[in-house]
Each structure stands twice: as structure tokens, then as C-alpha cells.
mmCIF file of C-alpha atoms and ligand atoms in Angstrom:
data_model
loop_
_atom_site.group_PDB
_atom_site.id
_atom_site.type_symbol
_atom_site.label_atom_id
_atom_site.label_comp_id
_atom_site.label_asym_id
_atom_site.label_seq_id
_atom_site.Cartn_x
_atom_site.Cartn_y
_atom_site.Cartn_z
ATOM 1 C CA MET A 1 -16.419 9.468 -25.624
ATOM 2 C CA GLU A 2 -16.896 7.286 -22.736
ATOM 3 C CA THR A 3 -14.567 8.477 -19.659
ATOM 4 C CA ILE A 4 -12.023 6.329 -18.590
ATOM 5 C CA TYR A 5 -11.763 6.841 -14.642
ATOM 6 C CA PHE A 6 -8.402 6.700 -12.862
ATOM 7 C CA ASN A 7 -10.121 4.355 -10.421
ATOM 8 C CA VAL A 8 -12.682 1.706 -10.679
ATOM 9 C CA PRO A 9 -13.301 -0.130 -7.082
ATOM 10 C CA PRO A 10 -13.336 -3.741 -7.441
ATOM 11 C CA PHE A 11 -16.293 -5.445 -7.673
ATOM 12 C CA THR A 12 -16.768 -9.118 -8.718
ATOM 13 C CA GLY A 13 -20.112 -9.887 -8.661
ATOM 14 C CA ASN A 14 -20.430 -11.807 -5.355
ATOM 15 C CA GLU A 15 -20.447 -8.857 -2.959
ATOM 16 C CA LEU A 16 -24.009 -8.490 -2.119
ATOM 17 C CA LYS A 17 -25.093 -12.410 -1.552
ATOM 18 C CA TYR A 18 -22.418 -12.177 1.223
ATOM 19 C CA VAL A 19 -23.689 -8.966 2.978
ATOM 20 C CA GLU A 20 -27.075 -9.768 2.501
ATOM 21 C CA GLU A 21 -25.479 -13.378 4.128
ATOM 22 C CA ALA A 22 -23.762 -11.124 7.202
ATOM 23 C CA ILE A 23 -26.457 -9.342 7.785
ATOM 24 C CA ASN A 24 -29.287 -12.176 7.847
ATOM 25 C CA SER A 25 -26.618 -13.778 10.301
ATOM 26 C CA HIS A 26 -27.635 -11.181 12.540
ATOM 27 C CA HIS A 27 -23.912 -10.692 13.414
ATOM 28 C CA ILE A 28 -22.986 -7.667 11.582
ATOM 29 C CA CYS A 29 -20.289 -6.551 14.517
ATOM 30 C CA GLY A 30 -16.225 -7.795 13.990
ATOM 31 C CA ASP A 31 -14.743 -10.932 13.731
ATOM 32 C CA ASN A 32 -17.994 -13.053 12.487
ATOM 33 C CA GLN A 33 -17.633 -15.257 10.104
ATOM 34 C CA PHE A 34 -16.588 -13.033 7.178
ATOM 35 C CA CYS A 35 -13.785 -11.401 9.022
ATOM 36 C CA LYS A 36 -12.564 -15.095 10.008
ATOM 37 C CA LYS A 37 -12.743 -16.466 6.199
ATOM 38 C CA CYS A 38 -10.844 -13.046 5.649
ATOM 39 C CA SER A 39 -7.918 -13.281 7.555
ATOM 40 C CA GLU A 40 -7.798 -17.020 7.548
ATOM 41 C CA TRP A 41 -7.059 -16.331 3.720
ATOM 42 C CA LEU A 42 -4.624 -13.856 4.305
ATOM 43 C CA GLU A 43 -2.881 -15.965 7.034
ATOM 44 C CA LYS A 44 -2.421 -18.961 4.454
ATOM 45 C CA ASP A 45 -1.654 -16.825 1.760
ATOM 46 C CA THR A 46 0.968 -14.911 3.755
ATOM 47 C CA GLY A 47 2.607 -17.365 6.181
ATOM 48 C CA ALA A 48 2.255 -14.597 8.732
ATOM 49 C CA ALA A 49 1.826 -15.937 12.235
ATOM 50 C CA ARG A 50 -1.795 -14.049 12.511
ATOM 51 C CA VAL A 51 -3.036 -11.712 10.396
ATOM 52 C CA LEU A 52 -6.047 -9.406 12.188
ATOM 53 C CA LEU A 53 -8.514 -7.079 9.884
ATOM 54 C CA THR A 54 -8.514 -3.640 10.944
ATOM 55 C CA THR A 55 -10.878 -0.803 10.099
ATOM 56 C CA SER A 56 -8.107 1.051 7.430
ATOM 57 C CA GLY A 57 -4.974 0.786 6.216
ATOM 58 C CA SER A 58 -4.182 3.598 8.648
ATOM 59 C CA HIS A 59 -5.619 1.954 12.068
ATOM 60 C CA ALA A 60 -3.136 -1.116 10.643
ATOM 61 C CA LEU A 61 -0.186 1.234 11.053
ATOM 62 C CA ASP A 62 -1.714 2.784 14.106
ATOM 63 C CA MET A 63 -1.216 -0.277 15.676
ATOM 64 C CA ALA A 64 1.927 -1.287 14.002
ATOM 65 C CA ALA A 65 3.393 1.690 15.840
ATOM 66 C CA GLN A 66 1.913 1.415 19.178
ATOM 67 C CA LEU A 67 3.451 -1.951 19.638
ATOM 68 C CA CYS A 68 6.659 -0.619 18.793
ATOM 69 C CA GLU A 69 6.399 0.905 22.551
ATOM 70 C CA LEU A 70 8.109 3.894 21.186
ATOM 71 C CA LYS A 71 8.850 6.503 23.986
ATOM 72 C CA PRO A 72 8.779 10.697 23.105
ATOM 73 C CA GLY A 73 12.072 11.623 21.240
ATOM 74 C CA ASP A 74 12.572 8.086 19.309
ATOM 75 C CA GLU A 75 13.493 8.338 15.638
ATOM 76 C CA VAL A 76 11.838 6.450 12.894
ATOM 77 C CA ILE A 77 13.232 6.448 9.762
ATOM 78 C CA LEU A 78 10.847 6.651 6.734
ATOM 79 C CA PRO A 79 10.508 7.605 2.680
ATOM 80 C CA SER A 80 9.027 11.178 2.752
ATOM 81 C CA TYR A 81 7.417 10.139 -0.694
ATOM 82 C CA THR A 82 4.728 8.289 1.015
ATOM 83 C CA PHE A 83 0.851 8.476 2.046
ATOM 84 C CA SER A 84 0.395 10.587 5.380
ATOM 85 C CA SER A 85 -0.608 7.382 7.070
ATOM 86 C CA THR A 86 2.658 6.479 7.335
ATOM 87 C CA ALA A 87 4.174 9.124 9.075
ATOM 88 C CA ASN A 88 0.898 10.133 10.997
ATOM 89 C CA ALA A 89 0.986 6.704 12.822
ATOM 90 C CA PHE A 90 4.300 7.387 14.415
ATOM 91 C CA ALA A 91 3.767 11.170 14.825
ATOM 92 C CA LEU A 92 0.701 10.029 16.905
ATOM 93 C CA VAL A 93 2.882 7.618 19.315
ATOM 94 C CA GLY A 94 4.976 11.298 20.251
ATOM 95 C CA ALA A 95 7.785 9.897 17.963
ATOM 96 C CA THR A 96 10.416 12.308 15.545
ATOM 97 C CA LEU A 97 10.154 11.417 11.823
ATOM 98 C CA VAL A 98 13.330 11.216 10.172
ATOM 99 C CA PHE A 99 12.496 11.313 6.521
ATOM 100 C CA VAL A 100 14.629 9.978 3.703
ATOM 101 C CA ASP A 101 15.359 10.024 0.182
ATOM 102 C CA ILE A 102 14.193 7.598 -2.060
ATOM 103 C CA LEU A 103 15.715 5.762 -5.208
ATOM 104 C CA PRO A 104 14.898 6.701 -8.595
ATOM 105 C CA ASP A 105 14.255 3.305 -10.203
ATOM 106 C CA THR A 106 11.528 1.956 -8.157
ATOM 107 C CA MET A 107 10.436 5.307 -5.673
ATOM 108 C CA ASN A 108 11.456 2.931 -2.583
ATOM 109 C CA ILE A 109 13.356 3.928 0.443
ATOM 110 C CA ASP A 110 16.967 4.019 -0.610
ATOM 111 C CA PRO A 111 19.167 1.683 1.848
ATOM 112 C CA ASP A 112 22.093 4.071 1.956
ATOM 113 C CA ALA A 113 19.810 6.767 3.049
ATOM 114 C CA ILE A 114 18.549 4.313 5.833
ATOM 115 C CA GLU A 115 22.085 4.056 7.214
ATOM 116 C CA ARG A 116 23.375 7.525 7.048
ATOM 117 C CA ALA A 117 20.138 8.710 8.964
ATOM 118 C CA ILE A 118 20.871 5.985 11.672
ATOM 119 C CA THR A 119 21.385 7.351 15.515
ATOM 120 C CA ASP A 120 21.884 6.393 18.741
ATOM 121 C CA LYS A 121 17.786 7.477 18.979
ATOM 122 C CA THR A 122 16.834 5.481 16.247
ATOM 123 C CA LYS A 123 14.172 2.480 16.819
ATOM 124 C CA VAL A 124 11.939 2.189 14.016
ATOM 125 C CA ILE A 125 12.725 1.362 9.796
ATOM 126 C CA CYS A 126 9.174 1.802 7.770
ATOM 127 C CA ALA A 127 9.551 0.457 4.657
ATOM 128 C CA VAL A 128 7.008 1.212 2.083
ATOM 129 C CA HIS A 129 6.483 -0.710 -0.877
ATOM 130 C CA TYR A 130 5.552 1.769 -3.642
ATOM 131 C CA ALA A 131 3.261 0.333 -6.458
ATOM 132 C CA GLY A 132 3.345 -3.024 -4.853
ATOM 133 C CA VAL A 133 7.312 -3.205 -6.003
ATOM 134 C CA GLY A 134 9.560 -4.461 -3.125
ATOM 135 C CA CYS A 135 11.949 -2.474 -1.561
ATOM 136 C CA ASP A 136 15.478 -3.732 -1.580
ATOM 137 C CA MET A 137 14.767 -6.105 1.504
ATOM 138 C CA GLU A 138 17.657 -8.194 1.773
ATOM 139 C CA ARG A 139 19.651 -4.718 2.957
ATOM 140 C CA ILE A 140 16.976 -3.182 4.643
ATOM 141 C CA CYS A 141 16.335 -6.426 7.024
ATOM 142 C CA LYS A 142 20.448 -6.824 7.549
ATOM 143 C CA ILE A 143 20.277 -3.143 8.461
ATOM 144 C CA ALA A 144 17.628 -3.730 11.124
ATOM 145 C CA GLU A 145 19.398 -6.641 12.658
ATOM 146 C CA GLU A 146 22.593 -5.075 12.961
ATOM 147 C CA HIS A 147 21.510 -1.936 15.008
ATOM 148 C CA ASN A 148 18.757 -3.926 16.583
ATOM 149 C CA LEU A 149 15.655 -1.606 15.397
ATOM 150 C CA ILE A 150 12.133 -2.676 14.453
ATOM 151 C CA LEU A 151 11.233 -3.206 10.853
ATOM 152 C CA VAL A 152 7.760 -2.479 9.734
ATOM 153 C CA GLU A 153 6.358 -2.563 6.404
ATOM 154 C CA ASP A 154 3.759 -0.370 4.945
ATOM 155 C CA ALA A 155 2.645 -2.987 2.678
ATOM 156 C CA ALA A 156 -1.010 -1.289 1.683
ATOM 157 C CA HIS A 157 -0.232 -1.390 -2.206
ATOM 158 C CA ALA A 158 1.030 -4.519 -2.023
ATOM 159 C CA VAL A 159 -1.187 -7.389 -1.099
ATOM 160 C CA LEU A 160 -0.389 -10.920 -3.337
ATOM 161 C CA ALA A 161 3.221 -9.261 -3.950
ATOM 162 C CA ASP A 162 6.495 -11.072 -3.452
ATOM 163 C CA TYR A 163 9.983 -10.150 -2.963
ATOM 164 C CA ASN A 164 12.496 -13.228 -3.182
ATOM 165 C CA GLY A 165 9.615 -15.250 -3.366
ATOM 166 C CA LYS A 166 7.729 -14.345 -0.117
ATOM 167 C CA ARG A 167 5.403 -11.703 0.216
ATOM 168 C CA LEU A 168 6.056 -8.410 1.250
ATOM 169 C CA GLY A 169 4.186 -7.817 4.449
ATOM 170 C CA THR A 170 6.042 -10.418 6.363
ATOM 171 C CA TYR A 171 9.845 -9.326 5.984
ATOM 172 C CA GLY A 172 9.311 -6.681 8.962
ATOM 173 C CA ARG A 173 7.792 -7.394 12.852
ATOM 174 C CA PHE A 174 4.933 -5.878 11.568
ATOM 175 C CA GLY A 175 3.491 -5.452 7.978
ATOM 176 C CA CYS A 176 0.560 -3.304 7.022
ATOM 177 C CA TYR A 177 -2.228 -3.826 4.035
ATOM 178 C CA SER A 178 -4.937 -1.302 3.002
ATOM 179 C CA PHE A 179 -8.509 -2.339 1.715
ATOM 180 C CA HIS A 180 -9.544 0.823 0.757
ATOM 181 C CA GLU A 181 -11.384 1.383 -2.521
ATOM 182 C CA THR A 182 -8.235 2.484 -4.760
ATOM 183 C CA LYS A 183 -6.518 -0.729 -3.586
ATOM 184 C CA ASN A 184 -6.180 -3.919 -5.253
ATOM 185 C CA TYR A 185 -8.535 -5.492 -2.742
ATOM 186 C CA SER A 186 -11.432 -3.789 -0.991
ATOM 187 C CA MET A 187 -14.248 -3.709 1.252
ATOM 188 C CA GLY A 188 -14.529 0.261 1.359
ATOM 189 C CA GLU A 189 -12.564 1.332 4.004
ATOM 190 C CA GLY A 190 -10.381 -1.657 5.921
ATOM 191 C CA GLY A 191 -7.011 -3.104 6.384
ATOM 192 C CA ALA A 192 -5.130 -5.476 7.995
ATOM 193 C CA ILE A 193 -2.312 -5.906 9.979
ATOM 194 C CA LEU A 194 0.151 -8.593 9.712
ATOM 195 C CA LEU A 195 2.144 -10.011 13.092
ATOM 196 C CA ASN A 196 5.190 -12.047 12.006
ATOM 197 C CA ASN A 197 6.359 -12.165 15.751
ATOM 198 C CA PRO A 198 3.917 -14.380 17.525
ATOM 199 C CA GLU A 199 4.936 -12.900 20.641
ATOM 200 C CA ASP A 200 3.221 -9.748 19.532
ATOM 201 C CA ILE A 201 -0.358 -11.603 19.236
ATOM 202 C CA GLU A 202 -1.962 -10.977 22.409
ATOM 203 C CA LYS A 203 -0.944 -7.186 22.630
ATOM 204 C CA ALA A 204 -2.282 -6.746 19.339
ATOM 205 C CA GLU A 205 -5.701 -8.617 20.085
ATOM 206 C CA ILE A 206 -5.759 -6.532 23.215
ATOM 207 C CA LEU A 207 -5.332 -2.791 21.563
ATOM 208 C CA ARG A 208 -7.592 -4.002 18.777
ATOM 209 C CA GLU A 209 -10.436 -4.775 20.760
ATOM 210 C CA LYS A 210 -10.737 -1.994 22.998
ATOM 211 C CA GLY A 211 -8.107 -2.875 25.553
ATOM 212 C CA THR A 212 -9.800 -6.399 26.766
ATOM 213 C CA ASP A 213 -8.837 -10.074 26.104
ATOM 214 C CA ARG A 214 -12.661 -10.093 24.228
ATOM 215 C CA SER A 215 -10.504 -12.437 21.439
ATOM 216 C CA ARG A 216 -9.705 -14.719 24.265
ATOM 217 C CA PHE A 217 -12.711 -14.943 25.609
ATOM 218 C CA LEU A 218 -14.491 -15.643 22.192
ATOM 219 C CA LEU A 219 -12.197 -18.665 22.196
ATOM 220 C CA GLY A 220 -13.354 -19.804 25.259
ATOM 221 C CA LEU A 221 -10.034 -19.516 26.667
ATOM 222 C CA VAL A 222 -10.796 -17.230 29.498
ATOM 223 C CA ASP A 223 -14.396 -16.933 31.224
ATOM 224 C CA LYS A 224 -15.250 -13.415 31.203
ATOM 225 C CA TYR A 225 -13.381 -10.608 29.246
ATOM 226 C CA THR A 226 -11.300 -8.018 31.310
ATOM 227 C CA TRP A 227 -9.639 -4.395 30.719
ATOM 228 C CA ARG A 228 -6.402 -5.390 30.396
ATOM 229 C CA ASP A 229 -4.048 -3.010 29.126
ATOM 230 C CA LYS A 230 -4.578 0.509 26.484
ATOM 231 C CA GLY A 231 -6.366 -0.399 23.416
ATOM 232 C CA SER A 232 -9.258 1.104 20.847
ATOM 233 C CA SER A 233 -11.654 -0.434 18.147
ATOM 234 C CA TYR A 234 -10.096 -1.265 15.150
ATOM 235 C CA VAL A 235 -12.372 -4.217 14.569
ATOM 236 C CA PRO A 236 -13.811 -3.806 11.065
ATOM 237 C CA SER A 237 -17.947 -4.827 10.467
ATOM 238 C CA ASP A 238 -18.668 -8.315 9.160
ATOM 239 C CA MET A 239 -20.306 -6.523 6.324
ATOM 240 C CA ASN A 240 -17.738 -4.984 5.194
ATOM 241 C CA ALA A 241 -15.524 -8.013 5.810
ATOM 242 C CA ALA A 242 -18.372 -9.881 3.446
ATOM 243 C CA TYR A 243 -17.451 -7.310 0.856
ATOM 244 C CA LEU A 244 -13.689 -8.220 1.009
ATOM 245 C CA TRP A 245 -14.706 -11.961 0.934
ATOM 246 C CA ALA A 246 -15.944 -11.973 -2.550
ATOM 247 C CA GLN A 247 -12.684 -10.117 -3.907
ATOM 248 C CA LEU A 248 -10.482 -12.470 -1.950
ATOM 249 C CA GLN A 249 -12.426 -15.303 -3.456
ATOM 250 C CA MET A 250 -11.386 -13.940 -6.957
ATOM 251 C CA ALA A 251 -7.649 -12.482 -5.597
ATOM 252 C CA HIS A 252 -5.540 -14.424 -8.393
ATOM 253 C CA GLU A 253 -8.233 -13.320 -11.235
ATOM 254 C CA ILE A 254 -7.942 -9.934 -9.964
ATOM 255 C CA ASN A 255 -4.243 -9.817 -10.109
ATOM 256 C CA ASN A 256 -3.759 -11.803 -13.131
ATOM 257 C CA ASP A 257 -6.240 -9.043 -15.081
ATOM 258 C CA ARG A 258 -4.295 -6.079 -13.521
ATOM 259 C CA LEU A 259 -0.870 -8.071 -15.013
ATOM 260 C CA ARG A 260 -2.323 -7.913 -18.045
ATOM 261 C CA SER A 261 -3.123 -4.397 -18.179
ATOM 262 C CA TRP A 262 0.186 -3.380 -17.043
ATOM 263 C CA ALA A 263 1.956 -5.503 -19.489
ATOM 264 C CA ARG A 264 0.205 -4.043 -22.407
ATOM 265 C CA TYR A 265 0.971 -0.580 -21.206
ATOM 266 C CA TYR A 266 4.554 -1.480 -21.143
ATOM 267 C CA GLU A 267 4.294 -3.189 -24.479
ATOM 268 C CA LEU A 268 2.582 -0.219 -26.432
ATOM 269 C CA LEU A 269 4.368 2.579 -24.170
ATOM 270 C CA THR A 270 8.017 0.987 -24.894
ATOM 271 C CA PRO A 271 8.069 2.727 -28.407
ATOM 272 C CA LEU A 272 7.687 6.023 -26.649
ATOM 273 C CA LYS A 273 10.129 4.866 -24.120
ATOM 274 C CA GLU A 274 12.948 4.454 -26.608
ATOM 275 C CA LYS A 275 12.642 7.619 -28.690
ATOM 276 C CA GLY A 276 13.047 9.357 -25.150
ATOM 277 C CA TYR A 277 9.981 10.982 -24.580
ATOM 278 C CA LEU A 278 9.596 8.737 -21.523
ATOM 279 C CA GLU A 279 10.493 6.449 -18.686
ATOM 280 C CA LEU A 280 8.560 3.187 -17.552
ATOM 281 C CA PRO A 281 8.405 1.345 -14.481
ATOM 282 C CA TYR A 282 11.556 -0.866 -13.491
ATOM 283 C CA ILE A 283 10.635 -4.119 -11.796
ATOM 284 C CA PRO A 284 14.041 -5.699 -10.152
ATOM 285 C CA GLU A 285 14.603 -9.341 -10.772
ATOM 286 C CA ASN A 286 13.882 -10.479 -6.907
ATOM 287 C CA SER A 287 10.545 -8.620 -7.534
ATOM 288 C CA LYS A 288 7.085 -9.965 -8.280
ATOM 289 C CA HIS A 289 4.740 -7.567 -8.407
ATOM 290 C CA ASN A 290 0.711 -6.984 -8.290
ATOM 291 C CA ALA A 291 -0.190 -4.252 -10.662
ATOM 292 C CA HIS A 292 -1.192 -1.835 -8.054
ATOM 293 C CA MET A 293 -0.073 0.991 -10.578
ATOM 294 C CA PHE A 294 1.162 2.137 -13.577
ATOM 295 C CA TYR A 295 2.686 4.953 -13.828
ATOM 296 C CA ILE A 296 4.975 7.196 -16.060
ATOM 297 C CA LYS A 297 7.808 9.531 -15.896
ATOM 298 C CA VAL A 298 7.994 12.503 -18.147
ATOM 299 C CA ASP A 299 10.955 15.495 -18.216
ATOM 300 C CA ASN A 300 9.258 18.004 -15.614
ATOM 301 C CA ILE A 301 6.295 18.978 -13.620
ATOM 302 C CA ASP A 302 5.529 21.036 -16.921
ATOM 303 C CA VAL A 303 5.137 18.217 -19.020
ATOM 304 C CA ARG A 304 3.493 16.526 -16.593
ATOM 305 C CA THR A 305 0.727 18.911 -15.879
ATOM 306 C CA LYS A 306 0.432 19.515 -19.948
ATOM 307 C CA LEU A 307 -0.185 15.887 -20.477
ATOM 308 C CA SER A 308 -2.543 15.360 -17.644
ATOM 309 C CA SER A 309 -4.352 17.960 -18.998
ATOM 310 C CA PHE A 310 -4.217 16.786 -22.956
ATOM 311 C CA LEU A 311 -5.458 13.301 -21.883
ATOM 312 C CA SER A 312 -8.155 15.035 -20.025
ATOM 313 C CA ASP A 313 -9.601 16.380 -22.542
ATOM 314 C CA ARG A 314 -9.953 13.079 -24.373
ATOM 315 C CA GLU A 315 -11.359 12.150 -21.636
ATOM 316 C CA VAL A 316 -8.564 9.726 -20.173
ATOM 317 C CA LYS A 317 -8.547 10.798 -16.393
ATOM 318 C CA THR A 318 -4.476 10.396 -14.827
ATOM 319 C CA ALA A 319 -3.320 11.333 -11.350
ATOM 320 C CA PHE A 320 0.005 12.557 -9.828
ATOM 321 C CA HIS A 321 0.701 11.295 -6.313
ATOM 322 C CA TYR A 322 2.424 12.354 -3.452
ATOM 323 C CA VAL A 323 3.422 15.629 -2.360
ATOM 324 C CA PRO A 324 6.376 14.782 -0.479
ATOM 325 C CA LEU A 325 5.814 14.949 3.467
ATOM 326 C CA HIS A 326 8.950 16.511 4.707
ATOM 327 C CA SER A 327 8.045 19.514 2.983
ATOM 328 C CA ALA A 328 4.088 19.253 4.084
ATOM 329 C CA PRO A 329 3.503 21.933 7.121
ATOM 330 C CA ALA A 330 3.162 18.673 9.635
ATOM 331 C CA GLY A 331 6.149 17.110 8.205
ATOM 332 C CA LEU A 332 8.070 19.998 8.919
ATOM 333 C CA LYS A 333 6.328 19.931 12.503
ATOM 334 C CA TYR A 334 7.147 16.639 13.231
ATOM 335 C CA GLY A 335 10.109 15.619 11.359
ATOM 336 C CA ARG A 336 13.284 16.581 9.693
ATOM 337 C CA PHE A 337 14.912 15.200 6.362
ATOM 338 C CA ASP A 338 18.168 13.676 6.772
ATOM 339 C CA SER A 339 20.802 14.607 4.282
ATOM 340 C CA GLU A 340 19.623 15.795 1.148
ATOM 341 C CA ASP A 341 16.749 15.270 -1.092
ATOM 342 C CA LYS A 342 17.892 14.568 -4.580
ATOM 343 C CA VAL A 343 15.509 12.299 -6.160
ATOM 344 C CA THR A 344 12.350 12.695 -4.058
ATOM 345 C CA THR A 345 11.207 16.199 -5.098
ATOM 346 C CA LYS A 346 12.312 15.549 -8.478
ATOM 347 C CA GLU A 347 11.377 12.060 -9.168
ATOM 348 C CA SER A 348 7.673 13.215 -7.795
ATOM 349 C CA GLU A 349 7.003 15.966 -9.721
ATOM 350 C CA ARG A 350 7.468 13.734 -13.088
ATOM 351 C CA LEU A 351 5.119 10.901 -12.143
ATOM 352 C CA LEU A 352 2.046 10.618 -13.536
ATOM 353 C CA ARG A 353 -0.373 7.191 -13.014
ATOM 354 C CA LEU A 354 -2.384 6.476 -15.537
ATOM 355 C CA PRO A 355 -5.728 4.258 -15.259
ATOM 356 C CA MET A 356 -5.420 1.140 -13.727
ATOM 357 C CA TYR A 357 -8.172 -0.908 -12.414
ATOM 358 C CA TYR A 358 -9.679 -4.565 -12.132
ATOM 359 C CA GLY A 359 -11.591 -4.748 -15.670
ATOM 360 C CA LEU A 360 -9.831 -2.199 -17.188
ATOM 361 C CA LYS A 361 -10.428 -3.194 -20.952
ATOM 362 C CA ASP A 362 -7.932 -4.200 -23.475
ATOM 363 C CA GLU A 363 -9.191 -0.962 -25.962
ATOM 364 C CA ASP A 364 -8.998 1.713 -23.019
ATOM 365 C CA VAL A 365 -5.515 0.690 -22.422
ATOM 366 C CA ILE A 366 -4.819 1.127 -26.153
ATOM 367 C CA ARG A 367 -6.721 4.299 -26.089
ATOM 368 C CA VAL A 368 -4.553 6.056 -23.332
ATOM 369 C CA CYS A 369 -1.666 5.103 -24.836
ATOM 370 C CA ASP A 370 -2.791 6.366 -28.212
ATOM 371 C CA GLY A 371 -3.219 9.754 -26.362
ATOM 372 C CA ILE A 372 0.017 9.599 -24.970
ATOM 373 C CA LYS A 373 1.307 9.212 -28.272
ATOM 374 C CA ALA A 374 -0.469 11.582 -30.035
ATOM 375 C CA PHE A 375 0.614 14.377 -27.285
ATOM 376 C CA PHE A 376 4.654 13.714 -28.001
ATOM 377 C CA GLU A 377 4.072 13.094 -31.698
ATOM 378 C CA GLY A 378 0.627 14.490 -32.862
ATOM 379 C CA GLU A 379 0.423 17.963 -34.942
ATOM 380 C CA ASN A 380 -0.729 20.362 -32.293
ATOM 381 C CA LYS A 381 1.891 18.927 -30.081
HETATM 382 C C1 PLP B 401 -3.972 3.642 1.230
HETATM 383 C C2 PLP B 401 -2.521 3.797 1.853
HETATM 384 C C3 PLP B 401 -2.545 3.743 3.568
HETATM 385 C C4 PLP B 401 -3.447 3.913 4.005
HETATM 386 O O1 PLP B 401 -4.665 3.213 4.006
HETATM 387 P P1 PLP B 401 -5.869 3.229 4.376
HETATM 388 O O2 PLP B 401 -6.889 2.112 4.164
HETATM 389 O O3 PLP B 401 -6.696 4.124 3.215
HETATM 390 O O4 PLP B 401 -5.987 4.044 5.613
HETATM 391 C C5 PLP B 401 -1.109 4.100 4.123
HETATM 392 N N1 PLP B 401 -0.172 3.818 3.351
HETATM 393 C C6 PLP B 401 -0.219 3.835 2.224
HETATM 394 C C7 PLP B 401 1.084 3.938 1.288
HETATM 395 C C8 PLP B 401 -1.340 3.723 1.160
HETATM 396 O O5 PLP B 401 -1.512 3.639 -0.348
#
């Protein structure tokens, strides 16, 4: 039986052609033709004041955290249910991490928990749009405004996803995308930072270009470039950007293909949901998601372990997701969980992600769902 993998990196067919073009142009460092094409495409798609490609989603978050200009002891509120990079970015600049609970229906940060966790040291809220489904941005933006806090969006999952008709990643001062091979659009390793406040552009460009004003030099705005401030190298190679360009050109096709698979899962698993075996994802009415993920939730961690190995025996590969950061060694060292962990641990242990990628075949979606059905209703149950 052929294996159905959990993830297959997106590939459209034009990648090699563009990578070859990048190589033949003899300009394979950053910010050449393909980097420019990608960032302009993303600026047009999102409406962000400026989009800068980065070497990873983690580096986009690192840039955002540095641009927040925090002092040691300043507090950042973030969900515990996220990838280590969300937390690392702020730990690296010496901030104290204040982890809060999520909502069980979307697995997104709970606005009430944010409000409870605010102290006079709080400087930043970092919202993570889990599975490309928007957090409650109406409330979160209001909280940030009322308390004068910087809002950062970890939109690593959320390229092309909307909340109230506006792209995720454009609500906060900074939005961070990932183009890792596990994400909807890929360049192997890569990402982008969305700058939604024009005042951050110059500083961000300097931070990204080894602390120099090379970006302004390339535009002819200064006649030589100099070391202006602290910085590093967050500029990806044009070869990687060439790979991404092939995917952005087909972005809507990729998105629609994923949404089709997502809708099929939802349809085929609804009878099992109605029998009470599992729960399906919830998409709030004001959210337009991007099918980054399809997950189900079962009763508890034992059922999940059994189901996952049952499916694996049928050559269907599934995956768990984040182990809550507040209980990890670094989480204990750099942060604290504010108030009670009512949802995070319990819900994270019930969640199982099903195969989802561009080009997933309908017959494979059917095979995955048949496997789940056999687990709950089959003879050797
Ligand atoms: C993938 C991911 C990142 C990091 O992106 P990389 O490109 O892998 O560095 C950050 N946050 C979340 C929520 C992610 O899923």
C-alpha cells in the first residue's frame, strides 16, 4: 500500500526554471530580482506598508522582537500552545514570557486571559493564528490599544488567510510569515516580516542588512553605505526566493486545492462527529482560513495514541502538535503561565493532524477517513 505522508512540500513545476534563472543572472545573493518579485507580490496581496523576505519565519519573529525595543523585565503575553520560535524571539531579547491559555474551539489565544495577564510591565501581545484561522482580532486590537501595547502577529500558518476581510498579519504593528517546507508556500527555509507602520521600515531594513543602510544605497538614496546600528543578516538568497516565486504565482490555485481537501475531510468526517467519536475544527464566521491544517480532536491522549498507530499501520501518517511551552524546560526558565491552564494541556493532548498538502488526492482523503471510521467502528476496535 502506498504511504500517505503527513506533509509533502509544495511543488508547482516552475521552481527549477526560476532557480536556474537566478543562477544565470549571476546575482544569487539577496534582494535581487526574485526577492523583489516576491516582496512586491506580498505587499500587493496584504496591503502591508512593506514586506521584507527573511531567512526564516523564526528570523521574522526575531526581527519583530528586536524592533519592539524591549528592556529586560518587560513582559510579553503569548499563548503556551505555539512553536518554540514564537517564544524564542522574545526570550532572546531578554523579555519575560507570560504564557496564557487558549480557547478550546479555535486553539487561539483567549482575549480574557490576555486581559487578566496584563501588568504594568507588559509591553507586547503576540497572537498566533493557529491553523491559519484568525484570533479574535477585534478584541485583541482593542486590548492592545487600550493598554498601549505593541501587537505582533505570528502568522506563520496564515498566508492568504483573512479576518473580517483583511489579511492576517496586517492587524498588528508586525506580522510574521513562514515559508518553511511544512507551510502552505515554501522556499525550503524562509519567511517574511510585514511592516504595517511605515515608521518601522528604515530601522527594519538596517536590522536586516547587517546594521547597514545598504537597502537605501541600492535604491540610490545614499551614495555609500555605512554601519548605522545593530543588525544581522536576515536576507535570503535569490535562489530560495526563485523557488518561492513559482509558488506565489500559483498561490490561489494552491490555496483552492488545499481548501478542497479540507472541505472533503470535513464532509467525510461529519458522520463520525455526529456519533460523538471526534470533534472537527471550528471556523468563526468572520474568518477566511487557508486550510493550513486539518485536525480532529478525540477523547483523550490514549485514544489519540491508538488512533495514530492504527492509521500508521495502514500507511497513513498523522502528527500531533505543540507540547505546551510553559511546561518545557526553557518555558520554565524564561517565563510563567498566568493563572490556570484549563485548556492548553488538555486540548493539545486530544489533537491529531491529518495529512494535508498541495496536491493531496481525493482518493487519499477518502482512505484517511475510511481508516478513522474503521478505528471507531471496525471489528477489531
Ligand atoms: C513554522 C512556524 C514558525 C517558524 O517558522 P520557520 O520558518 O520554521 O522558522 C513560527 N511560528 C509558528 C507558529 C510556526 O508554525
